[in-house]
């Protein structure tokens, strides 16, 4: 039997830890497969990790699984001028998710292959497509006015109020864009105050007021389509999803009335969320690949898919909302959103709830879908982190 002196044992442990970390950073799951490890192999207490998973499964969202009904009962009930859904919806699966630590899947629960609406996680796919346009030089500077990129027959930014809007404003949801797109006026989304005042809401100078608003995100999608001059799902597939080995099952939908003519072809402008239906329909595995791309600083198998500079911009808090970067990067500034998680952690969030949790400090990626509102998400993540023993 070989006995190691104390300093030698420390050296071996450090070497094993370094080798494990290097392997994780150098590992990228091939299409259709992902390496797995048991909780014990990955440094988790198996019982405590199972308790975390059981907690999540016991806290499934209470809203109806039929998303057309869930949308009508939530947004529809609060917006008398909701005017119905104009994009596709679906009946969702039950709560499901994945936990990936140091590159390996250590837990899978529920129907992770269900292709469901991701709601506002769609916004992160959209901002990524805008980021790739910026990397390519199609957008020179995010502080440029968007109007300067639009052709003569597109009047999204022609008014005096909308003309100063920049890409930065749209990405941070501070544009205060005024108008109607695809039959939905900007004030129809999450209105406040007396209904008779909604059409005459208070105006804010672009860049000075944060307001989460799907109409304006759809403006960003249409503006990006004018820049790319190609369907955005095609751009996303070619530049992001195929390179990271995603499946061919995801679909990015727009509305039945969001078709435009571009270069003599009919092209659908996709939506940035599922507020009125549409958006990204995707399974947990493809969401995990997308999140893993950003856990690895935009690199995949030796290739920089999304630039580090863009990710740094996306992670920078906005001046009017310190907990929001680019859409849909939710930051944990001051650990207000997730007290149990590191301040550096980021979540991509969608209604339902659909969550992609990215934790660089712990080399941890979590996808959890259809978890209840309130403290359920923070408690679940806290239990996962508490299950780590090394």
Short mmCIF file of N, CA, C and O in Angstrom, two decimals, residues 233-332:
data_model
loop_
_atom_site.label_atom_id
_atom_site.label_comp_id
_atom_site.label_asym_id
_atom_site.label_seq_id
_atom_site.Cartn_x
_atom_site.Cartn_y
_atom_site.Cartn_z
N UNK A 233 -35.43 32.98 -36.96
CA UNK A 233 -35.19 31.58 -36.58
C UNK A 233 -34.09 30.94 -37.43
O UNK A 233 -33.30 30.12 -36.93
N UNK A 234 -34.01 31.31 -38.69
CA UNK A 234 -32.96 30.79 -39.56
C UNK A 234 -31.59 31.30 -39.12
O UNK A 234 -30.60 30.56 -39.10
N UNK A 235 -31.53 32.57 -38.75
CA UNK A 235 -30.28 33.15 -38.26
C UNK A 235 -29.85 32.47 -36.96
O UNK A 235 -28.67 32.13 -36.78
N UNK A 236 -30.80 32.26 -36.05
CA UNK A 236 -30.49 31.62 -34.77
C UNK A 236 -30.01 30.19 -34.99
O UNK A 236 -29.02 29.76 -34.39
N UNK A 237 -30.69 29.46 -35.85
CA UNK A 237 -30.30 28.06 -36.10
C UNK A 237 -28.89 27.98 -36.66
O UNK A 237 -28.06 27.20 -36.18
N UNK A 238 -28.60 28.80 -37.66
CA UNK A 238 -27.32 28.73 -38.35
C UNK A 238 -26.16 29.19 -37.48
O UNK A 238 -25.07 28.60 -37.50
N UNK A 239 -26.37 30.25 -36.69
CA UNK A 239 -25.27 30.88 -35.96
C UNK A 239 -25.13 30.42 -34.52
O UNK A 239 -24.06 30.60 -33.93
N UNK A 240 -26.19 29.85 -33.95
CA UNK A 240 -26.13 29.47 -32.54
C UNK A 240 -26.56 28.01 -32.31
O UNK A 240 -25.78 27.21 -31.79
N UNK A 241 -27.77 27.67 -32.67
CA UNK A 241 -28.33 26.39 -32.26
C UNK A 241 -27.64 25.19 -32.92
O UNK A 241 -27.37 24.18 -32.25
N UNK A 242 -27.36 25.28 -34.20
CA UNK A 242 -26.62 24.18 -34.85
C UNK A 242 -25.20 24.05 -34.29
O UNK A 242 -24.76 22.93 -33.98
N UNK A 243 -24.46 25.14 -34.15
CA UNK A 243 -23.10 25.01 -33.59
C UNK A 243 -23.04 24.43 -32.18
O UNK A 243 -22.05 23.80 -31.82
N UNK A 244 -24.10 24.61 -31.37
CA UNK A 244 -24.07 24.05 -30.01
C UNK A 244 -24.73 22.68 -29.95
O UNK A 244 -24.90 22.12 -28.85
N UNK A 245 -25.09 22.13 -31.09
CA UNK A 245 -25.63 20.77 -31.13
C UNK A 245 -27.06 20.64 -30.68
O UNK A 245 -27.48 19.56 -30.24
N UNK A 246 -27.85 21.69 -30.79
CA UNK A 246 -29.26 21.62 -30.41
C UNK A 246 -30.01 20.71 -31.37
O UNK A 246 -29.56 20.41 -32.48
N UNK A 247 -31.16 20.28 -30.93
CA UNK A 247 -31.99 19.41 -31.76
C UNK A 247 -32.62 20.22 -32.90
O UNK A 247 -32.44 21.44 -33.00
N UNK A 248 -33.38 19.53 -33.72
CA UNK A 248 -34.13 20.21 -34.79
C UNK A 248 -35.60 20.36 -34.42
O UNK A 248 -36.43 20.66 -35.27
N UNK A 249 -35.91 20.20 -33.13
CA UNK A 249 -37.31 20.17 -32.70
C UNK A 249 -37.83 21.52 -32.24
O UNK A 249 -39.05 21.71 -32.13
N UNK A 250 -36.95 22.46 -31.92
CA UNK A 250 -37.41 23.76 -31.44
C UNK A 250 -38.03 24.57 -32.59
O UNK A 250 -37.64 24.43 -33.74
N UNK A 251 -38.96 25.45 -32.23
CA UNK A 251 -39.60 26.33 -33.21
C UNK A 251 -39.81 27.71 -32.60
O UNK A 251 -40.22 27.82 -31.44
N UNK A 252 -39.54 28.73 -33.41
CA UNK A 252 -39.72 30.12 -32.97
C UNK A 252 -40.84 30.72 -33.79
O UNK A 252 -40.70 30.92 -34.99
N UNK A 253 -41.97 31.00 -33.12
CA UNK A 253 -43.18 31.45 -33.80
C UNK A 253 -43.42 32.95 -33.66
O UNK A 253 -43.03 33.56 -32.67
N UNK A 254 -44.09 33.49 -34.64
CA UNK A 254 -44.61 34.85 -34.56
C UNK A 254 -46.12 34.78 -34.41
O UNK A 254 -46.67 33.85 -33.81
N UNK A 255 -46.80 35.78 -34.99
CA UNK A 255 -48.26 35.85 -34.93
C UNK A 255 -48.85 35.61 -36.32
O UNK A 255 -48.17 35.75 -37.34
N UNK A 256 -50.11 35.32 -36.33
CA UNK A 256 -50.76 35.07 -37.63
C UNK A 256 -50.79 36.33 -38.49
O UNK A 256 -50.91 36.24 -39.72
N UNK A 257 -50.65 37.51 -37.86
CA UNK A 257 -50.68 38.76 -38.62
C UNK A 257 -49.33 39.48 -38.63
O UNK A 257 -49.26 40.67 -38.94
N UNK A 258 -48.24 38.75 -38.31
CA UNK A 258 -46.92 39.42 -38.23
C UNK A 258 -46.05 39.09 -39.45
O UNK A 258 -44.83 38.96 -39.33
N UNK A 259 -46.68 38.97 -40.60
CA UNK A 259 -45.94 38.71 -41.83
C UNK A 259 -45.66 40.00 -42.57
O UNK A 259 -46.52 40.90 -42.63
N UNK A 260 -44.46 40.11 -43.11
CA UNK A 260 -44.10 41.28 -43.91
C UNK A 260 -43.54 40.80 -45.25
O UNK A 260 -43.19 39.62 -45.41
N UNK A 261 -43.46 41.71 -46.19
CA UNK A 261 -42.81 41.40 -47.46
C UNK A 261 -41.41 42.00 -47.44
O UNK A 261 -41.23 43.19 -47.19
N UNK A 262 -40.42 41.16 -47.67
CA UNK A 262 -39.03 41.59 -47.64
C UNK A 262 -38.31 41.01 -48.86
O UNK A 262 -38.27 39.79 -49.04
N UNK A 263 -37.80 41.89 -49.70
CA UNK A 263 -37.13 41.45 -50.93
C UNK A 263 -38.01 40.52 -51.75
O UNK A 263 -37.55 39.52 -52.31
N UNK A 264 -39.30 40.84 -51.79
CA UNK A 264 -40.23 40.07 -52.61
C UNK A 264 -40.70 38.77 -51.99
O UNK A 264 -41.44 38.02 -52.63
N UNK A 265 -40.30 38.51 -50.74
CA UNK A 265 -40.71 37.27 -50.07
C UNK A 265 -41.53 37.57 -48.82
O UNK A 265 -41.29 38.58 -48.15
N UNK A 266 -42.47 36.71 -48.51
CA UNK A 266 -43.24 36.82 -47.28
C UNK A 266 -42.44 36.19 -46.14
O UNK A 266 -42.07 35.02 -46.21
N UNK A 267 -42.17 36.99 -45.10
CA UNK A 267 -41.40 36.52 -43.96
C UNK A 267 -42.15 36.87 -42.68
O UNK A 267 -42.67 37.98 -42.55
N UNK A 268 -42.17 35.93 -41.75
CA UNK A 268 -42.85 36.20 -40.48
C UNK A 268 -41.88 36.84 -39.49
O UNK A 268 -40.78 36.33 -39.27
N UNK A 269 -42.31 37.94 -38.90
CA UNK A 269 -41.54 38.56 -37.82
C UNK A 269 -41.94 37.83 -36.54
O UNK A 269 -43.11 37.82 -36.15
N UNK A 270 -40.96 37.22 -35.88
CA UNK A 270 -41.26 36.41 -34.70
C UNK A 270 -41.50 37.29 -33.48
O UNK A 270 -41.10 38.45 -33.45
N UNK A 271 -42.12 36.71 -32.48
CA UNK A 271 -42.39 37.46 -31.26
C UNK A 271 -41.28 37.24 -30.25
O UNK A 271 -40.52 36.27 -30.32
N UNK A 272 -41.19 38.16 -29.28
CA UNK A 272 -40.18 38.07 -28.24
C UNK A 272 -40.68 37.43 -26.97
O UNK A 272 -39.99 37.45 -25.95
N UNK A 273 -41.86 36.85 -27.01
CA UNK A 273 -42.41 36.20 -25.82
C UNK A 273 -43.73 35.54 -26.16
O UNK A 273 -44.13 35.49 -27.32
N UNK A 274 -44.43 35.05 -25.14
CA UNK A 274 -45.69 34.34 -25.38
C UNK A 274 -46.91 35.07 -24.87
O UNK A 274 -47.97 34.46 -24.69
N UNK A 275 -46.78 36.37 -24.62
CA UNK A 275 -47.87 37.16 -24.03
C UNK A 275 -49.19 36.96 -24.79
O UNK A 275 -50.24 36.78 -24.20
N UNK A 276 -49.11 36.98 -26.12
CA UNK A 276 -50.30 36.74 -26.96
C UNK A 276 -50.14 35.47 -27.78
O UNK A 276 -50.64 35.35 -28.88
N UNK A 277 -49.39 34.50 -27.22
CA UNK A 277 -49.07 33.28 -27.95
C UNK A 277 -47.76 33.46 -28.71
O UNK A 277 -47.17 34.54 -28.75
N UNK A 278 -47.28 32.40 -29.32
CA UNK A 278 -46.05 32.46 -30.09
C UNK A 278 -44.81 32.39 -29.22
O UNK A 278 -44.84 31.96 -28.07
N UNK A 279 -43.68 32.81 -29.79
CA UNK A 279 -42.41 32.73 -29.09
C UNK A 279 -41.71 31.40 -29.31
O UNK A 279 -42.06 30.63 -30.21
N UNK A 280 -40.72 31.12 -28.48
CA UNK A 280 -39.90 29.93 -28.62
C UNK A 280 -40.55 28.72 -27.96
O UNK A 280 -40.88 28.73 -26.78
N UNK A 281 -40.73 27.66 -28.77
CA UNK A 281 -41.20 26.37 -28.29
C UNK A 281 -39.98 25.44 -28.29
O UNK A 281 -39.36 25.22 -29.33
N UNK A 282 -39.62 24.88 -27.13
CA UNK A 282 -38.33 24.23 -26.99
C UNK A 282 -38.36 23.26 -25.81
O UNK A 282 -39.21 23.40 -24.92
N UNK A 283 -37.46 22.27 -25.81
CA UNK A 283 -37.40 21.36 -24.67
C UNK A 283 -36.28 21.76 -23.71
O UNK A 283 -35.47 22.64 -24.01
N UNK A 284 -36.24 21.09 -22.56
CA UNK A 284 -35.28 21.45 -21.51
C UNK A 284 -33.84 21.21 -21.95
O UNK A 284 -32.93 21.94 -21.55
N UNK A 285 -33.61 20.19 -22.78
CA UNK A 285 -32.24 19.88 -23.22
C UNK A 285 -31.67 20.99 -24.10
O UNK A 285 -30.50 21.37 -23.94
N UNK A 286 -32.48 21.49 -25.01
CA UNK A 286 -31.99 22.58 -25.87
C UNK A 286 -31.84 23.88 -25.08
O UNK A 286 -30.93 24.68 -25.34
N UNK A 287 -32.71 24.09 -24.09
CA UNK A 287 -32.55 25.24 -23.21
C UNK A 287 -31.25 25.12 -22.42
O UNK A 287 -30.54 26.12 -22.20
N UNK A 288 -30.92 23.89 -21.99
CA UNK A 288 -29.69 23.68 -21.23
C UNK A 288 -28.46 23.95 -22.10
O UNK A 288 -27.48 24.55 -21.63
N UNK A 289 -28.48 23.54 -23.36
CA UNK A 289 -27.36 23.83 -24.25
C UNK A 289 -27.18 25.34 -24.42
O UNK A 289 -26.05 25.84 -24.40
N UNK A 290 -28.28 26.04 -24.58
CA UNK A 290 -28.23 27.49 -24.73
C UNK A 290 -27.64 28.12 -23.47
O UNK A 290 -26.77 29.00 -23.54
N UNK A 291 -28.08 27.68 -22.30
CA UNK A 291 -27.54 28.21 -21.05
C UNK A 291 -26.08 27.84 -20.86
O UNK A 291 -25.28 28.66 -20.39
N UNK A 292 -25.71 26.62 -21.26
CA UNK A 292 -24.33 26.16 -21.10
C UNK A 292 -23.38 26.98 -21.97
O UNK A 292 -22.23 27.22 -21.59
N UNK A 293 -23.87 27.43 -23.11
CA UNK A 293 -23.07 28.31 -23.97
C UNK A 293 -22.63 29.55 -23.20
O UNK A 293 -21.47 29.97 -23.29
N UNK A 294 -23.53 30.14 -22.43
CA UNK A 294 -23.19 31.35 -21.69
C UNK A 294 -22.43 31.03 -20.40
O UNK A 294 -21.65 31.86 -19.93
N UNK A 295 -22.65 29.85 -19.83
CA UNK A 295 -21.83 29.43 -18.69
C UNK A 295 -20.37 29.32 -19.12
O UNK A 295 -19.46 29.54 -18.31
N UNK A 296 -20.15 29.00 -20.38
CA UNK A 296 -18.80 28.86 -20.93
C UNK A 296 -18.37 30.12 -21.70
O UNK A 296 -17.58 30.06 -22.63
N UNK A 297 -18.94 31.27 -21.30
CA UNK A 297 -18.52 32.57 -21.83
C UNK A 297 -18.69 32.68 -23.34
O UNK A 297 -17.88 33.34 -24.02
N UNK A 298 -19.71 32.05 -23.87
CA UNK A 298 -20.01 32.18 -25.30
C UNK A 298 -19.21 31.27 -26.21
O UNK A 298 -19.37 31.33 -27.43
N UNK A 299 -18.35 30.43 -25.63
CA UNK A 299 -17.54 29.52 -26.43
C UNK A 299 -18.19 28.13 -26.50
O UNK A 299 -18.84 27.70 -25.56
N UNK A 300 -17.94 27.46 -27.61
CA UNK A 300 -18.42 26.09 -27.76
C UNK A 300 -17.41 25.30 -28.58
O UNK A 300 -17.20 25.58 -29.75
N UNK A 301 -16.80 24.34 -27.91
CA UNK A 301 -15.86 23.44 -28.58
C UNK A 301 -14.80 24.19 -29.38
O UNK A 301 -14.53 23.90 -30.55
N UNK A 302 -14.20 25.20 -28.73
CA UNK A 302 -13.10 25.94 -29.34
C UNK A 302 -13.49 27.11 -30.21
O UNK A 302 -12.63 27.84 -30.71
N UNK A 303 -14.80 27.33 -30.39
CA UNK A 303 -15.27 28.42 -31.24
C UNK A 303 -16.04 29.43 -30.41
O UNK A 303 -16.89 29.06 -29.60
N UNK A 304 -15.75 30.72 -30.62
CA UNK A 304 -16.47 31.77 -29.92
C UNK A 304 -17.77 32.06 -30.66
O UNK A 304 -17.78 32.72 -31.69
N UNK A 305 -18.89 31.55 -30.14
CA UNK A 305 -20.19 31.71 -30.79
C UNK A 305 -20.76 33.10 -30.51
O UNK A 305 -21.21 33.81 -31.41
N UNK A 306 -20.75 33.47 -29.24
CA UNK A 306 -21.20 34.80 -28.81
C UNK A 306 -20.01 35.47 -28.14
O UNK A 306 -19.39 34.89 -27.25
N UNK A 307 -19.70 36.68 -28.53
CA UNK A 307 -18.49 37.34 -28.04
C UNK A 307 -18.57 37.63 -26.55
O UNK A 307 -19.64 37.92 -26.02
N UNK A 308 -17.42 37.55 -25.90
CA UNK A 308 -17.36 37.87 -24.48
C UNK A 308 -17.76 39.32 -24.22
O UNK A 308 -18.35 39.65 -23.19
N UNK A 309 -17.43 40.19 -25.16
CA UNK A 309 -17.78 41.60 -25.00
C UNK A 309 -19.29 41.78 -24.99
O UNK A 309 -19.83 42.57 -24.21
N UNK A 310 -19.97 41.05 -25.85
CA UNK A 310 -21.43 41.13 -25.87
C UNK A 310 -22.02 40.61 -24.56
O UNK A 310 -22.93 41.22 -23.99
N UNK A 311 -21.49 39.50 -24.07
CA UNK A 311 -21.98 38.94 -22.80
C UNK A 311 -21.74 39.93 -21.66
O UNK A 311 -22.60 40.10 -20.79
N UNK A 312 -20.60 40.59 -21.67
CA UNK A 312 -20.33 41.60 -20.64
C UNK A 312 -21.35 42.73 -20.71
O UNK A 312 -21.81 43.23 -19.67
N UNK A 313 -21.72 43.14 -21.91
CA UNK A 313 -22.73 44.18 -22.06
C UNK A 313 -24.08 43.68 -21.56
O UNK A 313 -24.82 44.40 -20.86
N UNK A 314 -24.42 42.43 -21.91
CA UNK A 314 -25.70 41.86 -21.50
C UNK A 314 -25.81 41.72 -19.99
O UNK A 314 -26.90 41.84 -19.42
N UNK A 315 -24.68 41.48 -19.33
CA UNK A 315 -24.65 41.30 -17.88
C UNK A 315 -24.55 42.62 -17.11
O UNK A 315 -24.63 42.63 -15.87
N UNK A 316 -24.37 43.72 -17.81
CA UNK A 316 -24.25 45.02 -17.14
C UNK A 316 -25.62 45.55 -16.73
O UNK A 316 -26.53 45.62 -17.57
N UNK A 317 -25.82 45.92 -15.48
CA UNK A 317 -27.12 46.44 -15.04
C UNK A 317 -27.49 47.71 -15.80
O UNK A 317 -26.64 48.54 -16.12
N UNK A 318 -28.78 47.86 -16.06
CA UNK A 318 -29.26 49.07 -16.68
C UNK A 318 -29.32 50.22 -15.69
O UNK A 318 -29.41 50.00 -14.48
N UNK A 319 -29.28 51.44 -16.19
CA UNK A 319 -29.27 52.61 -15.30
C UNK A 319 -30.59 52.78 -14.56
O UNK A 319 -30.63 53.35 -13.46
N UNK A 320 -31.70 52.27 -15.14
CA UNK A 320 -33.00 52.44 -14.51
C UNK A 320 -33.49 51.17 -13.82
O UNK A 320 -34.53 51.18 -13.19
N UNK A 321 -32.73 50.08 -13.97
CA UNK A 321 -33.09 48.83 -13.30
C UNK A 321 -31.81 48.02 -13.09
O UNK A 321 -31.31 47.39 -14.02
N UNK A 322 -31.31 48.05 -11.87
CA UNK A 322 -30.03 47.39 -11.56
C UNK A 322 -30.12 45.87 -11.61
O UNK A 322 -29.09 45.20 -11.57
N UNK A 323 -31.34 45.33 -11.70
CA UNK A 323 -31.51 43.88 -11.72
C UNK A 323 -31.80 43.35 -13.13
O UNK A 323 -32.17 42.18 -13.27
N UNK A 324 -31.61 44.21 -14.14
CA UNK A 324 -31.92 43.78 -15.51
C UNK A 324 -30.81 44.27 -16.43
O UNK A 324 -30.43 45.44 -16.41
N UNK A 325 -30.28 43.34 -17.23
CA UNK A 325 -29.28 43.70 -18.23
C UNK A 325 -29.97 43.84 -19.58
O UNK A 325 -30.92 44.61 -19.73
N UNK A 326 -29.47 43.11 -20.58
CA UNK A 326 -30.18 43.04 -21.86
C UNK A 326 -31.33 42.05 -21.70
O UNK A 326 -31.32 41.18 -20.82
N UNK A 327 -32.32 42.16 -22.59
CA UNK A 327 -33.42 41.21 -22.50
C UNK A 327 -32.91 39.82 -22.92
O UNK A 327 -32.27 39.69 -23.95
N UNK A 328 -33.06 38.83 -22.12
CA UNK A 328 -33.81 38.74 -20.89
C UNK A 328 -32.86 38.25 -19.80
O UNK A 328 -33.07 37.20 -19.21
N UNK A 329 -31.81 39.04 -19.56
CA UNK A 329 -30.79 38.73 -18.56
C UNK A 329 -31.22 39.33 -17.22
O UNK A 329 -31.07 40.53 -17.00
N UNK A 330 -31.75 38.48 -16.34
CA UNK A 330 -32.12 38.93 -15.00
C UNK A 330 -30.91 38.75 -14.09
O UNK A 330 -30.39 37.64 -13.94
N UNK A 331 -30.48 39.84 -13.48
CA UNK A 331 -29.29 39.85 -12.65
C UNK A 331 -29.67 39.69 -11.18
O UNK A 331 -30.79 40.01 -10.78
N UNK A 332 -28.72 39.22 -10.39
CA UNK A 332 -28.99 39.00 -8.96
C UNK A 332 -28.32 40.09 -8.13
O UNK A 332 -27.74 39.82 -7.07
#
